[in-house]
Coordinates of C-alpha atoms and ligand atoms in Angstrom, one line a residue:
M437 CA -17.2 -14.6 -1.6
S438 CA -16.4 -17.6 -3.8
K439 CA -13.1 -19.1 -3.6
F440 CA -11.5 -16.1 -2.0
T441 CA -11.2 -15.4 1.6
K442 CA -9.7 -11.9 1.4
R443 CA -10.4 -9.0 -0.7
V444 CA -8.0 -6.4 -1.2
F445 CA -9.0 -2.9 -2.5
S446 CA -6.5 -0.1 -3.4
G447 CA -6.3 3.1 -5.6
I448 CA -4.0 5.6 -7.0
Q449 CA -4.9 9.0 -7.9
P450 CA -4.3 10.1 -11.6
S451 CA -3.0 13.5 -10.5
G452 CA 0.8 13.5 -11.5
K453 CA 3.4 11.7 -13.5
L454 CA 4.0 8.2 -11.7
H455 CA 7.4 7.8 -10.2
L456 CA 9.4 5.1 -8.5
G457 CA 7.6 5.9 -5.0
N458 CA 4.6 4.9 -6.5
Y459 CA 5.9 1.7 -8.2
L460 CA 8.0 0.4 -5.0
G461 CA 5.4 1.8 -2.5
A462 CA 2.3 0.7 -4.2
I463 CA 2.1 -0.9 -7.5
Q464 CA 4.9 -3.6 -7.0
K465 CA 3.1 -4.7 -3.9
F466 CA -0.3 -4.9 -5.5
V467 CA 1.3 -7.3 -7.9
T468 CA 2.7 -9.5 -5.0
L469 CA -0.8 -9.7 -3.7
Q470 CA -2.3 -10.5 -6.9
E471 CA 0.1 -13.6 -6.9
D472 CA -1.5 -14.9 -3.8
D473 CA -4.5 -17.1 -4.6
S474 CA -6.3 -16.3 -1.3
Y475 CA -6.7 -12.9 -2.5
E476 CA -9.3 -11.3 -4.7
N477 CA -7.9 -8.1 -5.9
I478 CA -9.5 -4.6 -6.9
Y479 CA -7.2 -2.1 -8.0
C480 CA -9.0 1.4 -8.8
V481 CA -7.8 4.5 -10.6
V482 CA -9.4 7.0 -8.3
D483 CA -10.2 9.8 -10.7
M484 CA -12.9 11.3 -8.4
H485 CA -10.2 11.7 -5.6
A486 CA -8.0 13.6 -8.0
I487 CA -10.6 16.5 -8.7
T488 CA -10.5 17.4 -5.1
V489 CA -7.9 19.8 -6.2
A490 CA -7.8 21.5 -9.7
Q491 CA -7.1 19.4 -12.7
D492 CA -7.0 20.1 -16.3
P493 CA -9.6 17.8 -17.7
K494 CA -7.4 16.8 -20.8
I495 CA -4.4 15.9 -18.5
L496 CA -6.7 14.2 -16.0
R497 CA -7.8 12.0 -18.8
A498 CA -4.3 11.3 -19.9
R499 CA -3.1 10.6 -16.3
T500 CA -6.0 8.0 -16.0
L501 CA -4.5 6.0 -18.8
E502 CA -1.2 6.4 -17.8
V503 CA -2.1 5.0 -14.4
T504 CA -3.8 2.0 -16.1
A505 CA -1.0 1.4 -18.2
A506 CA 1.6 1.4 -15.3
Y507 CA -0.7 -1.2 -13.6
L508 CA -0.7 -3.4 -16.7
A509 CA 2.9 -3.0 -17.4
S510 CA 4.0 -3.7 -13.9
G511 CA 2.1 -7.1 -14.1
I512 CA -1.4 -6.4 -12.8
D513 CA -3.4 -8.9 -14.9
P514 CA -7.0 -7.7 -15.6
T515 CA -8.1 -11.5 -15.7
K516 CA -7.1 -11.9 -12.4
S517 CA -7.7 -8.6 -10.7
I518 CA -10.4 -6.0 -11.3
V519 CA -9.0 -2.8 -12.7
F520 CA -11.3 0.2 -13.4
N521 CA -11.8 3.9 -12.8
Q522 CA -13.7 5.0 -10.0
S523 CA -16.0 7.5 -11.8
R524 CA -17.4 4.6 -13.9
V525 CA -19.0 3.2 -11.0
S526 CA -21.5 5.5 -9.7
Q527 CA -22.1 3.6 -6.3
H528 CA -18.8 5.1 -5.1
A529 CA -20.4 8.6 -5.2
E530 CA -23.7 7.3 -3.8
L531 CA -22.1 5.5 -0.8
G532 CA -19.7 8.5 -0.4
W533 CA -22.8 10.7 0.1
I534 CA -24.3 8.4 2.7
F535 CA -20.9 8.4 4.6
N536 CA -20.8 12.4 4.5
C537 CA -23.8 11.9 6.7
V538 CA -22.3 9.1 8.9
A539 CA -19.0 10.6 9.7
R540 CA -18.7 13.6 12.2
L541 CA -17.1 17.0 11.6
G542 CA -15.0 16.2 14.6
W543 CA -13.5 13.3 12.9
L544 CA -12.6 14.9 9.6
N545 CA -11.0 17.9 11.7
R546 CA -8.5 15.6 13.0
M547 CA -7.3 14.4 9.6
T548 CA -3.5 15.5 9.2
Q549 CA -3.3 15.2 5.6
F550 CA -6.0 17.9 5.0
K551 CA -4.1 20.2 7.5
D552 CA -0.9 19.6 5.7
K553 CA -2.4 20.1 2.2
A554 CA -4.6 23.2 3.2
G555 CA -2.1 24.8 5.3
K556 CA -3.4 28.4 6.0
N557 CA -5.5 28.3 2.9
S558 CA -8.2 26.0 4.2
E559 CA -11.0 28.5 3.4
R560 CA -10.1 28.2 -0.2
M561 CA -9.9 24.5 -0.5
S562 CA -12.8 22.6 -2.1
V563 CA -15.2 20.8 0.1
G564 CA -14.3 17.6 -1.8
L565 CA -10.7 17.7 -0.4
Y566 CA -12.1 18.1 3.0
A567 CA -14.5 15.2 2.7
Y568 CA -12.2 13.0 0.7
P569 CA -11.7 10.5 3.5
N570 CA -15.2 9.6 3.4
L571 CA -15.1 9.0 -0.3
M572 CA -12.2 6.7 0.5
A573 CA -14.0 4.8 3.1
A574 CA -16.8 4.4 0.4
D575 CA -14.3 3.0 -2.0
I576 CA -13.2 0.4 0.5
L577 CA -16.6 -0.7 2.2
L578 CA -18.4 -0.8 -1.1
Y579 CA -16.7 -4.1 -1.8
N580 CA -16.3 -5.2 1.9
A581 CA -12.6 -5.2 1.3
T582 CA -10.6 -7.1 4.2
H583 CA -7.2 -5.5 3.3
V584 CA -6.2 -2.3 2.1
P585 CA -2.4 -1.7 1.0
V586 CA -1.6 1.8 1.4
G587 CA 1.4 4.1 2.5
D588 CA 2.1 5.3 5.8
D589 CA 0.3 8.7 5.0
Q590 CA -3.1 6.8 4.7
K591 CA -3.2 5.1 8.0
Q592 CA -5.5 7.8 9.6
H593 CA -7.8 7.6 6.6
L594 CA -8.2 4.0 7.1
E595 CA -8.9 4.3 10.8
L596 CA -11.7 6.8 9.7
C597 CA -13.0 4.2 7.4
R598 CA -13.0 1.7 10.3
D599 CA -15.0 4.3 12.5
I600 CA -17.4 4.9 9.7
A601 CA -18.0 1.2 9.2
Q602 CA -18.6 0.7 13.1
K603 CA -21.0 3.8 13.3
F604 CA -23.0 2.6 10.5
N605 CA -23.1 -1.1 11.8
N606 CA -24.4 0.3 15.3
D607 CA -26.7 3.2 14.2
Y608 CA -28.6 0.9 11.9
A609 CA -28.2 -2.4 13.8
E610 CA -32.0 -3.0 13.9
Q611 CA -32.7 -2.4 10.2
I612 CA -29.5 -4.6 9.3
Q613 CA -31.0 -7.3 11.5
Q614 CA -34.5 -6.9 9.8
L615 CA -32.8 -7.5 6.3
G616 CA -31.8 -10.9 7.6
I617 CA -28.1 -10.1 7.9
E618 CA -26.8 -11.8 11.0
S619 CA -23.1 -10.4 11.1
D620 CA -21.9 -6.9 10.8
F621 CA -23.0 -5.2 7.6
F622 CA -19.6 -3.5 7.0
T623 CA -16.4 -5.5 7.4
Q624 CA -13.6 -3.5 9.2
P625 CA -10.8 -3.4 6.8
E626 CA -7.1 -4.0 7.9
P627 CA -4.3 -1.7 6.4
L628 CA -1.3 -3.4 4.8
I629 CA 1.3 -1.1 5.4
D630 CA 5.0 -2.0 4.6
F631 CA 4.2 -5.8 4.3
G632 CA 6.6 -8.1 2.7
G633 CA 10.1 -6.8 3.4
A634 CA 11.5 -3.4 4.4
P635 CA 9.6 -0.3 4.6
V636 CA 9.7 1.5 1.3
R637 CA 9.6 5.3 1.5
V638 CA 11.2 6.4 -1.5
M639 CA 13.0 9.9 -1.2
N640 CA 13.9 12.8 -3.4
L641 CA 17.2 12.0 -5.1
R642 CA 18.6 15.5 -4.5
D643 CA 17.3 15.8 -0.9
G644 CA 17.0 12.6 1.2
T645 CA 14.8 14.3 3.7
K646 CA 11.9 14.9 1.5
K647 CA 9.7 12.4 -0.3
M648 CA 10.2 11.6 -3.9
S649 CA 7.1 13.6 -5.6
S650 CA 5.5 14.2 -8.9
S651 CA 5.2 17.9 -7.8
A652 CA 8.8 18.7 -7.0
E653 CA 10.0 21.4 -9.4
S654 CA 13.2 19.5 -10.9
D655 CA 12.8 16.3 -12.8
M656 CA 16.1 15.3 -11.6
T657 CA 14.7 14.9 -8.1
R658 CA 12.7 11.6 -9.1
I659 CA 12.6 8.7 -11.3
N660 CA 9.4 8.4 -13.5
M661 CA 8.2 5.1 -14.1
N662 CA 8.6 5.6 -17.9
D663 CA 11.9 7.3 -17.9
D664 CA 14.1 5.8 -20.6
S665 CA 17.3 3.8 -19.7
D666 CA 19.6 6.8 -20.4
T667 CA 17.6 9.2 -18.3
L668 CA 17.5 6.6 -15.5
A669 CA 21.2 6.3 -15.8
K670 CA 21.6 10.1 -15.7
K671 CA 19.5 10.7 -12.8
L672 CA 21.0 8.1 -10.6
K673 CA 24.4 9.0 -11.5
K674 CA 23.7 12.6 -10.3
A675 CA 21.8 11.7 -7.3
K676 CA 23.1 13.3 -4.1
T677 CA 25.4 11.3 -1.9
D678 CA 27.8 12.3 1.0
P679 CA 31.8 11.9 1.1
E680 CA 31.9 8.9 3.2
A681 CA 32.2 5.1 2.2
L682 CA 29.1 3.0 2.6
P683 CA 28.7 1.7 6.2
S684 CA 28.2 -2.1 6.7
E685 CA 25.5 -1.9 9.2
V686 CA 22.0 -0.2 8.7
A687 CA 22.7 1.9 11.9
G688 CA 25.3 3.6 9.9
L689 CA 22.6 5.2 7.7
A690 CA 20.9 6.9 10.5
E691 CA 22.3 10.3 9.7
R692 CA 22.7 9.9 6.1
P693 CA 19.4 10.4 4.4
E694 CA 20.7 10.2 0.8
A695 CA 22.6 7.0 1.3
R696 CA 19.8 5.4 3.3
N697 CA 17.4 6.3 0.3
L698 CA 19.5 4.8 -2.4
I699 CA 20.4 1.6 -0.1
S700 CA 16.5 1.1 0.3
I701 CA 15.7 1.7 -3.3
F702 CA 18.2 -1.0 -4.2
A703 CA 16.8 -3.2 -1.8
A704 CA 13.2 -2.7 -2.9
L705 CA 14.2 -3.4 -6.5
D706 CA 16.0 -6.4 -5.6
N707 CA 13.2 -7.8 -3.3
S708 CA 16.0 -7.8 -0.6
D709 CA 16.5 -5.6 2.5
S710 CA 19.0 -2.8 3.5
Q711 CA 21.2 -5.0 5.4
A712 CA 21.5 -7.5 2.7
V713 CA 22.6 -4.7 0.5
L714 CA 25.1 -3.4 2.9
N715 CA 26.5 -6.8 3.4
Q716 CA 27.5 -6.6 -0.3
F717 CA 28.6 -2.8 -0.5
G718 CA 29.7 -1.9 3.1
G719 CA 33.0 -0.3 2.8
Q720 CA 32.8 0.7 -0.9
Q721 CA 32.5 4.0 -2.6
F722 CA 29.1 5.4 -3.9
R723 CA 30.8 5.1 -7.4
E724 CA 30.7 1.2 -7.3
F725 CA 27.3 1.0 -5.6
K726 CA 25.8 3.4 -8.1
A727 CA 27.0 1.5 -11.0
A728 CA 25.2 -1.5 -9.5
L729 CA 22.0 0.3 -8.7
I730 CA 21.8 1.8 -12.2
E731 CA 22.1 -1.6 -13.7
L732 CA 19.5 -3.1 -11.5
A733 CA 17.1 0.0 -12.0
V734 CA 17.6 -0.3 -15.8
T735 CA 16.9 -4.0 -15.7
K736 CA 13.8 -3.7 -13.6
I737 CA 12.1 -0.4 -14.4
G738 CA 13.3 -0.1 -18.0
P739 CA 11.1 -2.6 -19.5
I740 CA 8.0 -1.7 -17.4
G741 CA 8.6 1.9 -18.7
D742 CA 8.9 0.8 -22.4
E743 CA 5.8 -1.3 -22.1
M744 CA 3.9 1.8 -20.4
N745 CA 4.9 4.0 -23.3
R746 CA 3.7 1.2 -25.8
L747 CA 0.4 0.8 -23.9
I748 CA -0.2 4.4 -23.6
K749 CA -0.6 4.8 -27.4
D750 CA -3.4 2.2 -27.5
E751 CA -6.0 4.2 -25.9
A752 CA -8.8 2.0 -27.3
H753 CA -7.2 -1.2 -25.6
I754 CA -6.7 0.5 -22.2
D755 CA -10.2 1.8 -22.2
T756 CA -11.8 -1.5 -23.0
I757 CA -10.0 -3.0 -19.9
L758 CA -11.4 -0.1 -17.6
K759 CA -14.9 -0.7 -19.1
D760 CA -14.7 -4.3 -18.4
G761 CA -13.2 -3.9 -14.9
A762 CA -16.1 -1.3 -14.2
D763 CA -18.6 -3.7 -15.1
K764 CA -17.1 -6.4 -12.7
A765 CA -17.0 -3.8 -10.0
R766 CA -20.4 -2.6 -10.5
A767 CA -21.7 -6.3 -10.3
L768 CA -20.2 -6.2 -6.7
A769 CA -21.1 -2.8 -5.6
E770 CA -24.7 -2.4 -6.9
P771 CA -26.4 -5.2 -4.5
L772 CA -24.6 -3.6 -1.8
V773 CA -25.7 -0.2 -2.2
K774 CA -29.1 -1.4 -2.8
D775 CA -29.2 -2.9 0.8
V776 CA -27.6 0.3 2.3
K777 CA -30.5 2.2 0.7
K778 CA -33.0 -0.1 2.2
I779 CA -31.2 0.1 5.5
V780 CA -31.2 4.0 5.6
G781 CA -34.9 4.0 4.7
F782 CA -34.7 5.0 1.0
M783 CA -37.4 3.7 -1.4
V784 CA -35.8 1.5 -3.8
Ligands
LIG1356 N1 -6.2 8.3 -0.7 C1 -5.3 7.5 -1.5 C2 -4.0 8.1 -1.8 O1 -4.0 9.4 -2.1 C3 -5.9 7.0 -2.7 C4 -7.0 6.1 -2.4 C5 -8.4 6.4 -2.8 C6 -7.2 4.9 -1.8 N2 -9.4 5.6 -2.5 C7 -8.5 4.5 -1.7 C8 -6.2 4.0 -1.3 C9 -9.0 3.3 -1.3 C10 -6.7 2.8 -0.8 C11 -8.1 2.5 -0.8 O2 -2.9 7.5 -2.0

């Protein structure tokens, strides 16, 4: 593994417009990890995951370009990190299939995200949506990633990934040894959840009890990564608050979801934490705090949005980056899948 001791893999689905939650909860953290020289980073646009629910093909393509543009505009550097779209490296699908045959139905039946997404309609969901955690395990284990930055909601999928790694290592222990491999074939990946600072869960601007989401009906509920400065300011100005002044202790935010959300957005944008923000704004009215928040958001997100919008127009440039990234990813994935095939008894 050359000069790197730790390998990071993460992915974002190109299935909706990117918002502040994607930035603060994922992309900003990817950039931080890239700055640490002990990590080798692989950041994927997981288009194969996106089609587990219906996608308009034209829009899927546009969203793939958009996620890539967001990565680049936020500071992910394709000369330092591998950036590519999942479907270009066919080993993801190959290993995903083998994992469909390693994972047990009972394991997948416990996945809460599927139950939440499918609700009462599970009979009409795609098989892909059900098997999606197996593909996610393949994404990670294909590179023997040691660290996986993900949101809270993906923790259970990471545990499944670890179970798959362990079952494969056990079931095929003899064949793995015969290949001359002394240690475990698959590494058990560690999730990186809420590392580096306060937990970032970005909530809906109109209802602080719901997550910020690209599927919420009104655009006023979220900040898109490529909103222009006027739009940013307007949305934050109209963001729901409550009539009280800001508290001076974090405990005072407990029953105030909207206040808590705006404070934690400020903290995340400022690489600080909620208590530090309250030290500054405790006792003040929302009006003053919001003015500072707008200024911070415009300074931090504004240039990223502008750069995204500029990059999106240059499709050829983005595509070259994705293609080069796919070549690098494939060079890592190909030998591994070849070994897996030998281990399970396929003729290669
Ligand atoms: N399931 C993740 C999500 O919806 C996206 C994802 C796919 C991913 N493959 C991954 C994240 C591998 C981390 C590692 O957010």
